[in-house]
Tab-separated table of C-alpha atoms in Angstrom:
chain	number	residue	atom	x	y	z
A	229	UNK	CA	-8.190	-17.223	6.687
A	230	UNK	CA	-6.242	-14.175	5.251
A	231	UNK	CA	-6.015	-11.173	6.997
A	232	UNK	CA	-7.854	-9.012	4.604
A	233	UNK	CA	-10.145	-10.233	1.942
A	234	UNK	CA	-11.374	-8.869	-1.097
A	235	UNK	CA	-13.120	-10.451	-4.079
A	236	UNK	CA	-10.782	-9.933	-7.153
A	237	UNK	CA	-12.989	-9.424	-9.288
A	238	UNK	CA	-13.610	-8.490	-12.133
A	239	UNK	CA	-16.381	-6.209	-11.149
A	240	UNK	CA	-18.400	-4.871	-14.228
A	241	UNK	CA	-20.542	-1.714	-14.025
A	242	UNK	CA	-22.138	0.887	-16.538
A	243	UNK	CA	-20.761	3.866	-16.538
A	244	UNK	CA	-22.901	6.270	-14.254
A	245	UNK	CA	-23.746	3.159	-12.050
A	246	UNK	CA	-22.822	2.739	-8.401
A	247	UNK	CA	-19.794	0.648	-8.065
A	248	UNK	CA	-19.664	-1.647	-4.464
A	249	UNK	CA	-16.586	-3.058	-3.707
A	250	UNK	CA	-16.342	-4.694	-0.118
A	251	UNK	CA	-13.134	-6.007	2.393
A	252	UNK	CA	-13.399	-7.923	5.284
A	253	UNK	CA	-10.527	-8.318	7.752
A	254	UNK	CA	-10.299	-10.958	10.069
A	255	UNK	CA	-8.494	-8.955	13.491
A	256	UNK	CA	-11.132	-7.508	15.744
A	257	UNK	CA	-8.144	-4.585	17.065
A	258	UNK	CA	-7.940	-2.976	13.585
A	259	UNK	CA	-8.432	0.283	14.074
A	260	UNK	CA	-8.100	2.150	11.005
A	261	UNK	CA	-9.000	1.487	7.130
A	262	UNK	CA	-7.991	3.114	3.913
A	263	UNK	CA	-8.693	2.249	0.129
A	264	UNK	CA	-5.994	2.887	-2.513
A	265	UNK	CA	-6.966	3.025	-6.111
A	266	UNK	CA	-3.868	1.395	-8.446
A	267	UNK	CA	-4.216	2.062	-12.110
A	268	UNK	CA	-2.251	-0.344	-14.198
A	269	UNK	CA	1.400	-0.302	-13.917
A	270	UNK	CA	1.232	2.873	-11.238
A	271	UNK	CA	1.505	2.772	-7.856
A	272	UNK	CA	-1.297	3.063	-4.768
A	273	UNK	CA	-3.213	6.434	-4.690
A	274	UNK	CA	-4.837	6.825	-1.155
A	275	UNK	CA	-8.579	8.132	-1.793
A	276	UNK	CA	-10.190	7.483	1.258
A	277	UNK	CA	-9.418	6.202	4.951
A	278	UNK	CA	-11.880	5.744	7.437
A	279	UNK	CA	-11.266	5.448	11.639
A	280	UNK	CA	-15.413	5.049	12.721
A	281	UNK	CA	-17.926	2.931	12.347
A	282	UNK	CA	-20.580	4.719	9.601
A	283	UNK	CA	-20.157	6.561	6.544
A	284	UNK	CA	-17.653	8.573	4.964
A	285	UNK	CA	-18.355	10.836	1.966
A	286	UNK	CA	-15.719	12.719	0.236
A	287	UNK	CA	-17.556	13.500	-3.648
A	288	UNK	CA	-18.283	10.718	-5.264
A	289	UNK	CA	-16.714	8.257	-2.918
A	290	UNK	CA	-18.360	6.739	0.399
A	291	UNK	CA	-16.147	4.840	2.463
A	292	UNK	CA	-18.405	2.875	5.187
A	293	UNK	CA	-17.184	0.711	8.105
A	294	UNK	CA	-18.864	-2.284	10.182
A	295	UNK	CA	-16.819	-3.144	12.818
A	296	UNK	CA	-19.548	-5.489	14.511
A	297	UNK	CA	-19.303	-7.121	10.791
A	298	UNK	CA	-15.991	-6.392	10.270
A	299	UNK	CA	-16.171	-4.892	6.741
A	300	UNK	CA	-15.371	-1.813	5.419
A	301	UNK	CA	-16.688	-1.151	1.278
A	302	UNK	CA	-16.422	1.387	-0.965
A	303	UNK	CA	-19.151	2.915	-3.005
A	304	UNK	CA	-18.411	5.060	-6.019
A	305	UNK	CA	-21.526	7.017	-7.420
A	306	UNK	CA	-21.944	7.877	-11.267
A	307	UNK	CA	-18.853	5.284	-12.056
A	308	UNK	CA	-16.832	6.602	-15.019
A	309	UNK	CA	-14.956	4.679	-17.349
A	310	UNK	CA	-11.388	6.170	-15.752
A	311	UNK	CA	-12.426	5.072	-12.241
A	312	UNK	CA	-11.175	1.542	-14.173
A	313	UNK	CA	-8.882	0.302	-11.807
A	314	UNK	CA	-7.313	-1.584	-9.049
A	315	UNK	CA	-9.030	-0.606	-5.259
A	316	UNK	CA	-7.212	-2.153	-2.331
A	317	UNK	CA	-8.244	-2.053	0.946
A	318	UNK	CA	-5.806	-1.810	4.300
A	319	UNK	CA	-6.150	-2.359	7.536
A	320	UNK	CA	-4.738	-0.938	10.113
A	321	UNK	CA	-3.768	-1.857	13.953
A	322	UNK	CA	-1.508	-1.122	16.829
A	323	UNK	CA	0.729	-3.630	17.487
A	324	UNK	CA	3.393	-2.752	20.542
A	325	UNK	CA	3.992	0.611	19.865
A	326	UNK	CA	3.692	0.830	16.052
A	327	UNK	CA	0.986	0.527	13.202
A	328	UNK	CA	1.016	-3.371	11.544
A	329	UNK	CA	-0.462	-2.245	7.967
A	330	UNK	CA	-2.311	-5.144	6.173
A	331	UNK	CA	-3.360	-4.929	2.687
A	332	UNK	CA	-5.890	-6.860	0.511
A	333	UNK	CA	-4.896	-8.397	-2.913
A	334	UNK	CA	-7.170	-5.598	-4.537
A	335	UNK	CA	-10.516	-5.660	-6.454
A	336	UNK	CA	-9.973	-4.737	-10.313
A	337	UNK	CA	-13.505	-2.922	-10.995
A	338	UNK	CA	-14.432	-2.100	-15.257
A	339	UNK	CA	-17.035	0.724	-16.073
A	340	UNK	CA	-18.282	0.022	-19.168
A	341	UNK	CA	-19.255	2.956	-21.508
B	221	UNK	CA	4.299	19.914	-1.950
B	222	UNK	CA	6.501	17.374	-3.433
B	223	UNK	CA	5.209	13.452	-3.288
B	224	UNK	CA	7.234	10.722	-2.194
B	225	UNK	CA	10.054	10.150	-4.820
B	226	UNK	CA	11.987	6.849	-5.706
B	227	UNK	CA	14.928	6.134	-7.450
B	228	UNK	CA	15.271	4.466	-9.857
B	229	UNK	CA	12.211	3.963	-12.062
B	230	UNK	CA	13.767	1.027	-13.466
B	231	UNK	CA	16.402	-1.377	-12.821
B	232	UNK	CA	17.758	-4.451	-14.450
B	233	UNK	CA	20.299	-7.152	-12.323
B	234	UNK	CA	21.392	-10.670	-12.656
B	235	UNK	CA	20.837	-13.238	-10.453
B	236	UNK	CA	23.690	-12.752	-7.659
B	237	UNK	CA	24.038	-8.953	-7.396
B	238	UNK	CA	23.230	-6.870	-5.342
B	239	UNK	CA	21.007	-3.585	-5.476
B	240	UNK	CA	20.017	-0.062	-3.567
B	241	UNK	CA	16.642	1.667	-3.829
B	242	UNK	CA	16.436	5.033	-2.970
B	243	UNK	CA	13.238	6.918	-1.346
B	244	UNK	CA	12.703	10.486	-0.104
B	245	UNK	CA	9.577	11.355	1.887
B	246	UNK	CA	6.939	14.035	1.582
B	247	UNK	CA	8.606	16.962	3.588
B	248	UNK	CA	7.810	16.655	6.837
B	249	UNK	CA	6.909	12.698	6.921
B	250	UNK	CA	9.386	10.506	9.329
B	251	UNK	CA	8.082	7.532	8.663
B	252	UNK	CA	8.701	5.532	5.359
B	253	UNK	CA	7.166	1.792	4.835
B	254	UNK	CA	8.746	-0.435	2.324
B	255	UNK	CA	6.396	-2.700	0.313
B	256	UNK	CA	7.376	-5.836	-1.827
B	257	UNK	CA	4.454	-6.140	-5.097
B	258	UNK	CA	4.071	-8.818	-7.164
B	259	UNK	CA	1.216	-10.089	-9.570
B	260	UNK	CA	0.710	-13.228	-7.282
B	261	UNK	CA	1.440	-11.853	-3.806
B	262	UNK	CA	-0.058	-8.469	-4.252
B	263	UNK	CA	1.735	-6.087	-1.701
B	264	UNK	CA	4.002	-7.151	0.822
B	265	UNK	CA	5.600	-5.039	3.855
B	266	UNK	CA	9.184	-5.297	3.912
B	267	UNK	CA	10.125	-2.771	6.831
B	268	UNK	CA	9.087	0.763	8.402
B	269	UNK	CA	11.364	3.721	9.487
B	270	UNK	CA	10.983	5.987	12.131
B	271	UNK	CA	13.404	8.524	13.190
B	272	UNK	CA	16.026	6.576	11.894
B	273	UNK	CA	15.098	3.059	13.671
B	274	UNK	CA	13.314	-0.317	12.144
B	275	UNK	CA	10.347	-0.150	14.048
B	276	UNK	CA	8.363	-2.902	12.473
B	277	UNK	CA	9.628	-5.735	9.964
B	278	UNK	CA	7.577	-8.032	7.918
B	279	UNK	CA	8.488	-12.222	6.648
B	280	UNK	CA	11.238	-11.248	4.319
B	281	UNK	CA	15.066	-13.092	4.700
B	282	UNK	CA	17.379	-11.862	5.957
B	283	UNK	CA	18.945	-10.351	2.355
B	284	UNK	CA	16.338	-7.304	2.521
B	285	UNK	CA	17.695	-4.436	4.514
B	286	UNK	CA	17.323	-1.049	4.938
B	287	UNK	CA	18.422	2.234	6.489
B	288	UNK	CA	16.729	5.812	7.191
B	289	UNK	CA	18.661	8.711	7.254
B	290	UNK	CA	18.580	11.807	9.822
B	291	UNK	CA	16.980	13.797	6.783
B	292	UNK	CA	14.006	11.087	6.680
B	293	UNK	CA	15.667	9.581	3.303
B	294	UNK	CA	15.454	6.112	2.974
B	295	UNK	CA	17.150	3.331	1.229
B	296	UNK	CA	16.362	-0.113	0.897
B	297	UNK	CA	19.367	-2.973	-0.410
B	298	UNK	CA	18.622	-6.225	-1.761
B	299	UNK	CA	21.796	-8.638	-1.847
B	300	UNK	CA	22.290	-11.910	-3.094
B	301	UNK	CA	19.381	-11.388	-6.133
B	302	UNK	CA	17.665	-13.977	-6.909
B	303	UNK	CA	14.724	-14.681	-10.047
B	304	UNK	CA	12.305	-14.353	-7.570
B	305	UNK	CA	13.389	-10.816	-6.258
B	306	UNK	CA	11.707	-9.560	-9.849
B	307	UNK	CA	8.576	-7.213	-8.361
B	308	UNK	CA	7.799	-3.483	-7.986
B	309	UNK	CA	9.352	-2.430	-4.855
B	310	UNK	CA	6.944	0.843	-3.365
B	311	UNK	CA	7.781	3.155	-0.834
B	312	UNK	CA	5.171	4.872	1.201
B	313	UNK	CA	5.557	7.560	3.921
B	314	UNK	CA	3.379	8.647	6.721
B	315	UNK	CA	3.840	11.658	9.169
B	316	UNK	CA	4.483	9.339	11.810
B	317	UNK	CA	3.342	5.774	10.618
B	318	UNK	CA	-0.378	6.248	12.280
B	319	UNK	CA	-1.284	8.754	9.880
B	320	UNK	CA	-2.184	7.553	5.980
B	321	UNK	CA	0.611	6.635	3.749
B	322	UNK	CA	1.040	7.770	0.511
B	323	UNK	CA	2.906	5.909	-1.684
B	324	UNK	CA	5.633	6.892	-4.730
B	325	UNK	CA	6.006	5.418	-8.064
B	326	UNK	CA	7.633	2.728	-7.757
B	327	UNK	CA	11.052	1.196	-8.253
B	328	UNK	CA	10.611	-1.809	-11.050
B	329	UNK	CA	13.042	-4.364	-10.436
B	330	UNK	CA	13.890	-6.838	-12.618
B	331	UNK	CA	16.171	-9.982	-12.478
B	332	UNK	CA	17.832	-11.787	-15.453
């Protein structure tokens, strides 16, 4: 079972849709959870992280965590054509005295116009 | 405030040689993660810095190293090259490694 999982998609929406994308890590300690958004040949741009269980809202994104479940997702409202892109999810945990960062292989998500 | 920056952009080596990636940190940040990513592997952690030490290492041989400098700075040297070294090598730095990363551009690597 890998460490972080994400469907790879790809995941097709119309633009000004609600885009779901969903990660499920497998270590019951993580403690903290970001999502990275990787356009095409650029690198990882952090847009949300997320330390509780519940929702997160920050504009159009809403970061929500399960740890019961052990899933975080992202939800994007009114998806727009340049929220094309690769989302990863990582997972954070404390591991003797420092942070063990995990990340997912990334969900490639297309708005459609 | 200035992002994380890496040098270079771009290289190209041959199999056997060896190679140095450069990577400054957002003022202020003292840790800096390296990350190995590939089409198949997706990203891969190399090694984190803090105040100068390797305080965490990931499943890479022995021929990745690295180094931070008093000023934060980090640099990352690949020896031996091989085919399979060919990837987008990403630095990321944290305020102190529990805090988000954020990540530069990128150094792309390739191997003849």
């Amino acid at each position: 079972q890998k460490e972080v999982e994400q469907n790879s998609g790809p995941l097709s929406v119309p633009e000004g849709a609600i885009a779901s994308l969903n990660c499920t890590y497998s270590d019951r300690g993580s403690q903290s959870f970001f999502w990275y958004r990787q356009y095409s040949g650029k690198s990882p741009e952090l847009i949300m992280f997320i330390y509780s269980n519940g929702d997160k809202e920050d504009g159009r994104f809403t970061a929500q965590l399960n740890k019961a479940s052990q899933y975080v997702s992202l939800l994007i409202r009114d998806s727009q054509p340049s929220d094309s892109a690769t989302y990863l999810c990582a997972v954070k945990r404390n591991s003797g005295g420092y942070q063990k960062v995990t990340f997912g292989t990334g969900t490639k998500l297309q708005v459609i116009p | 405030k200035a992002g994380v920056t890496q040098t270079p952009r771009y290289l190209i080596k041959t199999r056997g040689q060896q190679v140095t990636l450069s990577c400054s940190p957002i003022s202020g940040h003292r840790s800096v993660s390296w990350y190995q990513q590939t089409p198949g592997q997706g990203l891969q952690f190399l090694f984190e810095y803090f105040s100068e030490t390797q305080r965490n290492k990931g499943n890479f041989p022995g021929r990745f190293s690295g180094r931070q400098f008093s000023n934060s700075r980090s640099e990352m040297n690949v020896s031996t090259l091989e085919l399979g070294d060919s990837a987008l090598y990403l630095c990321a730095s944290s305020l102190d490694g529990f805090q988000p990363q954020h990540f530069g551009d990128g150094t792309r690597l390739s191997i003849l």
